[in-house]
Amino acid sequence: MVIRGGERSGVTGAGGRRSRHAGQFGPLGLHLADPHTEASVRGLLETIEVELRASVASADPFVTEAARHLVEAGGKRFRPLLVALGAQFGEPARPEVVSAAVVVELTHLATLYHDDVMDEAAVRRGAPSANSRWTNSVAILVGDYLFARAADVAAELGPEAVRLQARTFARLVHGQIAETVGPRADADPVRHYLDVIAEKTGSLIATSAHFGALFSGTDPEHVSALAGYGETIGVAFQLSDDLLDIASESAESGKTPGTDLREGVPTLPVLYALASDDADASSVRLREILATGPLTDDALHTEALGLLRESPALKRARETVRSYAEDARARLAPLPDVPARRALESLCDHIADRTS
């Protein structure tokens, strides 16, 4: 359930240390030109942040400290943001909207505790990971605690919320299993990778937009459109983070460029390069290097990163990101032309352009 890329950065967005640039939400490239909509979204995010901290409190001070560890580290708060934006198509002031956002963010945070154990990560969002600060056992149990808290809050919202949260959690776990096991011998590695991202990342982002629309009383047609948008933009966002890990010259992705490459994480550009039958010397050499696995050798890592940046595989991956972003935009068609819709469209533009 790890989101490769910016999720381990110290950069924060809405709900953390936010950019004060008028109408813009931190690193998300989201623009809200309408003052009323911006005030509504910012107000919701501030309330969500307060409730998020309150929701992880325990009678045991140690549990509270460990559970708040990643809450206080910040993050983009992408999922609460989509809850807040989805709510703009109904009645965003309904208290259920805040509770729904707490459910999705608690679920997301719980997965991060578990991911850090699986990845043996030492850092998360610029701070020591829970497993390195305490132990793997503590990190796993805190993740379980956050899942339980998310289920408790969902129960207050009613059976539909519980059902959707449970089904989303099942998809998250299914995606993690698929990633851990890897593609079958007869499966297309690219298709497998895209399916894993849809399960691990797209599913919870889809539920975020769905919850925002549902609990603000939006029309069912609009709820469905926003859920479809959420899943598709979630995949696009993850893929763009993967590309930034290769294409950025700085730590724009939240990590040192080429981190996934060094760790042997097979992201989309790498999979495209490995599947290529291009016979030019650069493509052949790139395939040779990538086939060796994790690139811990500095010279090989530098060479592969340079070849990838100039490769047809990176260009193809950029086209895939743009395709998902445009698909997400198309899913907004049933929605009314209001500032919140234009904000969601601006996110499509940002994701399509950020790796160009």
Short mmCIF file of C-alpha atoms in Angstrom, two decimals:
data_model
loop_
_atom_site.label_atom_id
_atom_site.label_comp_id
_atom_site.label_asym_id
_atom_site.label_seq_id
_atom_site.Cartn_x
_atom_site.Cartn_y
_atom_site.Cartn_z
CA MET A 1 0.00 0.00 0.00
CA VAL A 2 3.02 2.20 -0.26
CA ILE A 3 2.78 5.15 -2.58
CA ARG A 4 6.15 5.32 -4.20
CA GLY A 5 7.29 8.88 -4.55
CA GLY A 6 6.26 11.99 -2.67
CA GLU A 7 4.66 10.19 0.26
CA ARG A 8 8.03 9.95 1.99
CA SER A 9 8.90 13.57 1.48
CA GLY A 10 8.96 16.25 4.09
CA VAL A 11 6.92 18.47 1.76
CA THR A 12 3.44 19.12 3.01
CA GLY A 13 0.29 20.26 1.32
CA ALA A 14 -3.19 21.12 2.45
CA GLY A 15 -3.59 20.22 6.07
CA GLY A 16 0.17 20.44 6.73
CA ARG A 17 2.39 23.46 6.14
CA ARG A 18 0.39 24.89 3.27
CA SER A 19 1.45 27.27 0.59
CA ARG A 20 -0.03 30.70 1.15
CA HIS A 21 -0.07 31.48 -2.53
CA ALA A 22 -3.62 32.62 -3.21
CA GLY A 23 -5.84 29.81 -4.41
CA GLN A 24 -3.05 27.24 -4.67
CA PHE A 25 -2.72 24.17 -2.47
CA GLY A 26 0.92 23.36 -1.86
CA PRO A 27 2.58 20.87 -4.21
CA LEU A 28 -0.69 19.56 -5.63
CA GLY A 29 -1.00 22.11 -8.44
CA LEU A 30 -4.63 22.69 -7.52
CA HIS A 31 -6.07 26.16 -8.14
CA LEU A 32 -9.24 27.51 -6.57
CA ALA A 33 -9.97 30.84 -8.21
CA ASP A 34 -13.32 31.24 -6.46
CA PRO A 35 -12.90 32.80 -2.96
CA HIS A 36 -16.04 31.16 -1.56
CA THR A 37 -14.97 27.67 -2.68
CA GLU A 38 -11.44 28.24 -1.45
CA ALA A 39 -12.69 29.36 1.95
CA SER A 40 -14.95 26.32 2.18
CA VAL A 41 -12.19 23.88 1.23
CA ARG A 42 -9.60 25.46 3.51
CA GLY A 43 -12.08 25.56 6.39
CA LEU A 44 -12.90 21.89 5.93
CA LEU A 45 -9.22 20.92 5.80
CA GLU A 46 -8.49 22.81 9.00
CA THR A 47 -11.39 21.10 10.79
CA ILE A 48 -10.36 17.72 9.39
CA GLU A 49 -6.85 18.24 10.72
CA VAL A 50 -8.15 18.91 14.23
CA GLU A 51 -10.48 15.91 14.14
CA LEU A 52 -7.76 13.69 12.73
CA ARG A 53 -5.52 14.36 15.71
CA ALA A 54 -8.39 13.87 18.14
CA SER A 55 -9.43 10.59 16.52
CA VAL A 56 -6.12 8.85 17.21
CA ALA A 57 -6.00 9.77 20.91
CA SER A 58 -5.92 6.87 23.34
CA ALA A 59 -6.12 6.44 27.10
CA ASP A 60 -2.57 5.11 26.79
CA PRO A 61 -0.13 8.02 26.24
CA PHE A 62 2.30 5.78 24.35
CA VAL A 63 -0.39 4.68 21.88
CA THR A 64 -1.37 8.31 21.37
CA GLU A 65 2.23 9.32 20.72
CA ALA A 66 2.86 6.49 18.27
CA ALA A 67 -0.46 6.96 16.48
CA ARG A 68 0.11 10.70 16.08
CA HIS A 69 3.66 10.18 14.81
CA LEU A 70 2.75 10.30 11.11
CA VAL A 71 -0.25 12.59 11.58
CA GLU A 72 2.08 15.26 12.91
CA ALA A 73 4.68 14.62 10.20
CA GLY A 74 2.27 16.25 7.73
CA GLY A 75 1.78 15.07 4.16
CA LYS A 76 -0.12 16.24 1.13
CA ARG A 77 -3.51 15.31 2.64
CA PHE A 78 -4.54 14.49 -0.92
CA ARG A 79 -7.40 12.25 0.19
CA PRO A 80 -9.02 14.74 2.60
CA LEU A 81 -8.64 17.37 -0.11
CA LEU A 82 -10.63 15.25 -2.54
CA VAL A 83 -13.28 14.67 0.14
CA ALA A 84 -13.53 18.46 0.58
CA LEU A 85 -13.71 19.09 -3.16
CA GLY A 86 -16.26 16.33 -3.73
CA ALA A 87 -18.40 17.90 -1.01
CA GLN A 88 -18.54 21.18 -2.94
CA PHE A 89 -21.10 19.63 -5.28
CA GLY A 90 -23.52 19.22 -2.37
CA GLU A 91 -23.67 20.74 1.10
CA PRO A 92 -20.04 20.86 2.30
CA ALA A 93 -20.96 22.14 5.77
CA ARG A 94 -22.48 18.80 6.77
CA PRO A 95 -20.50 17.38 9.72
CA GLU A 96 -20.44 13.95 8.07
CA VAL A 97 -18.04 15.32 5.45
CA VAL A 98 -15.33 15.86 8.07
CA SER A 99 -15.86 12.40 9.54
CA ALA A 100 -15.65 10.85 6.09
CA ALA A 101 -12.32 12.59 5.46
CA VAL A 102 -11.00 11.31 8.80
CA VAL A 103 -11.94 7.75 7.76
CA VAL A 104 -9.97 7.85 4.51
CA GLU A 105 -6.92 9.58 5.99
CA LEU A 106 -6.77 7.19 8.96
CA THR A 107 -6.96 4.28 6.52
CA HIS A 108 -4.15 5.79 4.45
CA LEU A 109 -1.96 6.46 7.48
CA ALA A 110 -2.49 2.91 8.73
CA THR A 111 -1.17 1.53 5.45
CA LEU A 112 1.95 3.69 5.77
CA TYR A 113 2.86 2.16 9.13
CA HIS A 114 2.57 -1.32 7.60
CA ASP A 115 4.41 -0.32 4.42
CA ASP A 116 7.41 0.94 6.34
CA VAL A 117 7.75 -2.43 8.01
CA MET A 118 7.56 -4.24 4.67
CA ASP A 119 9.99 -1.81 3.04
CA GLU A 120 12.29 -1.67 6.07
CA ALA A 121 12.09 2.11 5.70
CA ALA A 122 14.06 4.34 8.02
CA VAL A 123 12.38 7.64 7.11
CA ARG A 124 8.81 8.68 6.37
CA ARG A 125 7.85 12.27 5.51
CA GLY A 126 11.21 13.58 6.64
CA ALA A 127 10.95 11.98 10.10
CA PRO A 128 12.13 8.63 11.48
CA SER A 129 9.63 5.93 10.54
CA ALA A 130 7.67 4.32 13.37
CA ASN A 131 9.43 1.01 12.90
CA SER A 132 12.87 2.62 13.18
CA ARG A 133 11.87 4.80 16.12
CA TRP A 134 10.24 1.94 18.01
CA THR A 135 10.03 -1.59 16.52
CA ASN A 136 8.38 -3.42 13.63
CA SER A 137 5.88 -4.95 16.06
CA VAL A 138 4.86 -1.55 17.41
CA ALA A 139 4.50 -0.12 13.89
CA ILE A 140 2.27 -3.01 12.82
CA LEU A 141 0.10 -2.75 15.91
CA VAL A 142 -0.25 1.03 15.57
CA GLY A 143 -1.33 0.52 11.96
CA ASP A 144 -3.94 -1.96 13.19
CA TYR A 145 -5.09 0.57 15.78
CA LEU A 146 -5.57 3.22 13.08
CA PHE A 147 -7.55 0.78 10.93
CA ALA A 148 -9.78 0.11 13.94
CA ARG A 149 -10.26 3.81 14.57
CA ALA A 150 -11.16 4.34 10.90
CA ALA A 151 -13.77 1.58 11.14
CA ASP A 152 -15.18 3.10 14.32
CA VAL A 153 -15.62 6.52 12.70
CA ALA A 154 -17.11 4.88 9.58
CA ALA A 155 -19.65 3.07 11.77
CA GLU A 156 -20.92 6.44 12.96
CA LEU A 157 -21.61 7.33 9.33
CA GLY A 158 -23.76 4.27 8.73
CA PRO A 159 -23.71 0.91 6.92
CA GLU A 160 -22.89 2.33 3.49
CA ALA A 161 -19.74 3.98 4.80
CA VAL A 162 -18.67 0.81 6.60
CA ARG A 163 -19.29 -1.28 3.48
CA LEU A 164 -17.35 1.05 1.19
CA GLN A 165 -14.46 1.42 3.62
CA ALA A 166 -14.24 -2.37 4.03
CA ARG A 167 -14.31 -2.96 0.28
CA THR A 168 -11.68 -0.31 -0.22
CA PHE A 169 -9.48 -1.91 2.42
CA ALA A 170 -9.89 -5.25 0.67
CA ARG A 171 -8.69 -3.69 -2.58
CA LEU A 172 -5.71 -2.13 -0.81
CA VAL A 173 -4.67 -5.50 0.59
CA HIS A 174 -5.33 -7.25 -2.72
CA GLY A 175 -3.06 -4.76 -4.45
CA GLN A 176 -0.33 -5.22 -1.86
CA ILE A 177 -0.50 -9.00 -2.26
CA ALA A 178 -0.34 -8.69 -6.04
CA GLU A 179 2.70 -6.43 -5.80
CA THR A 180 4.43 -8.71 -3.29
CA VAL A 181 3.83 -11.89 -5.32
CA GLY A 182 4.55 -10.21 -8.66
CA PRO A 183 3.02 -10.91 -12.08
CA ARG A 184 2.32 -14.47 -13.18
CA ALA A 185 4.63 -15.94 -15.77
CA ASP A 186 2.05 -15.42 -18.51
CA ALA A 187 1.00 -11.91 -17.37
CA ASP A 188 1.99 -8.58 -18.89
CA PRO A 189 4.21 -6.85 -16.29
CA VAL A 190 2.98 -3.40 -17.36
CA ARG A 191 -0.69 -4.39 -17.01
CA HIS A 192 0.07 -5.99 -13.66
CA TYR A 193 1.79 -2.82 -12.47
CA LEU A 194 -1.07 -0.56 -13.54
CA ASP A 195 -3.58 -2.87 -11.87
CA VAL A 196 -1.56 -2.80 -8.63
CA ILE A 197 -1.56 1.00 -8.62
CA ALA A 198 -5.31 1.09 -9.24
CA GLU A 199 -5.85 -1.21 -6.25
CA LYS A 200 -3.29 0.28 -3.87
CA THR A 201 -3.57 3.96 -4.71
CA GLY A 202 -6.57 4.61 -6.93
CA SER A 203 -9.06 2.76 -4.74
CA LEU A 204 -8.70 4.94 -1.64
CA ILE A 205 -8.56 8.16 -3.66
CA ALA A 206 -11.76 7.05 -5.41
CA THR A 207 -13.38 6.45 -2.03
CA SER A 208 -12.27 9.92 -0.91
CA ALA A 209 -14.08 11.67 -3.75
CA HIS A 210 -17.03 9.27 -3.35
CA PHE A 211 -17.34 10.00 0.38
CA GLY A 212 -17.16 13.77 -0.12
CA ALA A 213 -19.95 13.69 -2.66
CA LEU A 214 -22.06 11.11 -0.82
CA PHE A 215 -22.03 12.74 2.60
CA SER A 216 -22.66 16.21 1.25
CA GLY A 217 -25.88 14.93 -0.31
CA THR A 218 -24.76 15.10 -3.93
CA ASP A 219 -26.86 13.47 -6.68
CA PRO A 220 -26.01 9.76 -7.23
CA GLU A 221 -24.87 10.47 -10.79
CA HIS A 222 -22.38 13.01 -9.48
CA VAL A 223 -21.21 10.64 -6.73
CA SER A 224 -20.42 8.03 -9.38
CA ALA A 225 -18.63 10.53 -11.62
CA LEU A 226 -16.44 11.77 -8.77
CA ALA A 227 -15.55 8.24 -7.69
CA GLY A 228 -14.46 7.42 -11.23
CA TYR A 229 -12.46 10.63 -11.37
CA GLY A 230 -10.79 9.84 -8.05
CA GLU A 231 -9.57 6.41 -9.08
CA THR A 232 -8.23 7.60 -12.43
CA ILE A 233 -6.52 10.73 -11.12
CA GLY A 234 -5.06 8.62 -8.31
CA VAL A 235 -3.36 6.33 -10.83
CA ALA A 236 -2.16 9.32 -12.85
CA PHE A 237 -0.76 11.00 -9.75
CA GLN A 238 1.15 7.88 -8.69
CA LEU A 239 2.57 7.35 -12.17
CA SER A 240 3.68 10.97 -12.34
CA ASP A 241 5.50 10.55 -9.03
CA ASP A 242 7.27 7.54 -10.51
CA LEU A 243 8.38 9.61 -13.48
CA LEU A 244 9.59 12.45 -11.28
CA ASP A 245 11.87 10.00 -9.52
CA ILE A 246 13.67 9.61 -12.85
CA ALA A 247 13.13 12.88 -14.68
CA SER A 248 13.64 15.49 -11.95
CA GLU A 249 17.07 17.01 -11.51
CA SER A 250 16.31 17.92 -7.90
CA ALA A 251 14.39 16.31 -5.07
CA GLU A 252 11.09 17.53 -6.56
CA SER A 253 9.61 14.06 -6.12
CA GLY A 254 10.38 14.20 -2.39
CA LYS A 255 13.29 11.79 -2.75
CA THR A 256 16.77 11.77 -4.20
CA PRO A 257 16.26 11.26 -7.96
CA GLY A 258 16.67 7.64 -8.98
CA THR A 259 15.76 6.19 -5.58
CA ASP A 260 13.33 3.65 -7.06
CA LEU A 261 15.98 2.68 -9.61
CA ARG A 262 18.60 2.16 -6.91
CA GLU A 263 16.18 0.06 -4.84
CA GLY A 264 15.10 -2.06 -7.81
CA VAL A 265 11.49 -0.85 -7.76
CA PRO A 266 10.14 -1.60 -11.28
CA THR A 267 8.21 1.57 -12.08
CA LEU A 268 6.49 2.22 -15.40
CA PRO A 269 9.45 3.72 -17.36
CA VAL A 270 11.63 0.78 -16.31
CA LEU A 271 8.97 -1.74 -17.32
CA TYR A 272 8.56 -0.04 -20.69
CA ALA A 273 12.33 -0.05 -21.20
CA LEU A 274 12.61 -3.74 -20.33
CA ALA A 275 9.73 -4.61 -22.68
CA SER A 276 11.20 -2.60 -25.54
CA ASP A 277 12.65 -4.31 -28.61
CA ASP A 278 14.44 -1.17 -29.80
CA ALA A 279 17.77 -2.19 -31.28
CA ASP A 280 19.67 1.09 -30.90
CA ALA A 281 22.77 0.94 -28.70
CA SER A 282 21.31 3.07 -25.90
CA SER A 283 18.16 0.94 -25.55
CA VAL A 284 20.13 -2.29 -25.61
CA ARG A 285 22.56 -1.02 -22.99
CA LEU A 286 19.72 0.24 -20.80
CA ARG A 287 18.03 -3.17 -20.86
CA GLU A 288 21.31 -4.84 -19.94
CA ILE A 289 21.74 -2.62 -16.88
CA LEU A 290 18.12 -2.81 -15.73
CA ALA A 291 18.10 -6.60 -15.97
CA THR A 292 20.70 -6.76 -13.19
CA GLY A 293 18.17 -5.64 -10.55
CA PRO A 294 18.76 -3.02 -7.84
CA LEU A 295 21.46 -0.60 -8.99
CA THR A 296 23.55 -0.16 -5.89
CA ASP A 297 26.69 0.53 -7.92
CA ASP A 298 26.97 4.31 -8.28
CA ALA A 299 28.44 4.24 -11.78
CA LEU A 300 25.78 1.88 -13.14
CA HIS A 301 23.04 3.84 -11.39
CA THR A 302 24.21 7.11 -12.93
CA GLU A 303 24.50 5.54 -16.37
CA ALA A 304 21.04 3.95 -16.21
CA LEU A 305 19.44 7.15 -14.95
CA GLY A 306 20.97 9.12 -17.81
CA LEU A 307 19.86 6.55 -20.39
CA LEU A 308 16.34 6.42 -18.97
CA ARG A 309 15.98 10.20 -19.10
CA GLU A 310 16.68 10.15 -22.84
CA SER A 311 14.80 6.94 -23.61
CA PRO A 312 11.65 6.29 -25.65
CA ALA A 313 10.42 4.43 -22.54
CA LEU A 314 10.23 7.66 -20.52
CA LYS A 315 8.40 9.39 -23.36
CA ARG A 316 5.92 6.53 -23.53
CA ALA A 317 5.40 6.66 -19.76
CA ARG A 318 4.69 10.40 -19.99
CA GLU A 319 2.07 9.68 -22.64
CA THR A 320 0.49 7.11 -20.33
CA VAL A 321 0.28 9.66 -17.51
CA ARG A 322 -1.32 12.19 -19.84
CA SER A 323 -3.81 9.55 -21.02
CA TYR A 324 -4.92 8.84 -17.44
CA ALA A 325 -5.15 12.56 -16.67
CA GLU A 326 -7.34 13.15 -19.71
CA ASP A 327 -9.49 10.15 -18.81
CA ALA A 328 -9.96 11.65 -15.34
CA ARG A 329 -11.01 14.96 -16.90
CA ALA A 330 -13.54 13.18 -19.11
CA ARG A 331 -15.13 11.57 -16.04
CA LEU A 332 -16.05 15.03 -14.76
CA ALA A 333 -18.39 15.60 -17.72
CA PRO A 334 -21.64 14.86 -15.80
CA LEU A 335 -20.80 17.46 -13.15
CA PRO A 336 -22.02 21.07 -13.24
CA ASP A 337 -19.55 23.71 -14.39
CA VAL A 338 -18.74 25.16 -10.98
CA PRO A 339 -15.43 26.28 -9.38
CA ALA A 340 -14.88 22.89 -7.75
CA ARG A 341 -15.04 21.14 -11.10
CA ARG A 342 -12.56 23.60 -12.58
CA ALA A 343 -10.27 22.95 -9.61
CA LEU A 344 -10.39 19.22 -10.29
CA GLU A 345 -9.64 19.91 -13.95
CA SER A 346 -6.64 22.01 -12.92
CA LEU A 347 -5.30 18.99 -11.07
CA CYS A 348 -5.48 17.00 -14.31
CA ASP A 349 -3.45 19.71 -16.05
CA HIS A 350 -0.87 19.78 -13.28
CA ILE A 351 -0.36 16.03 -13.27
CA ALA A 352 -0.12 15.86 -17.06
CA ASP A 353 2.42 18.70 -17.16
CA ARG A 354 4.57 18.11 -14.06
CA THR A 355 6.77 15.48 -15.73
CA SER A 356 7.07 17.16 -19.14
#
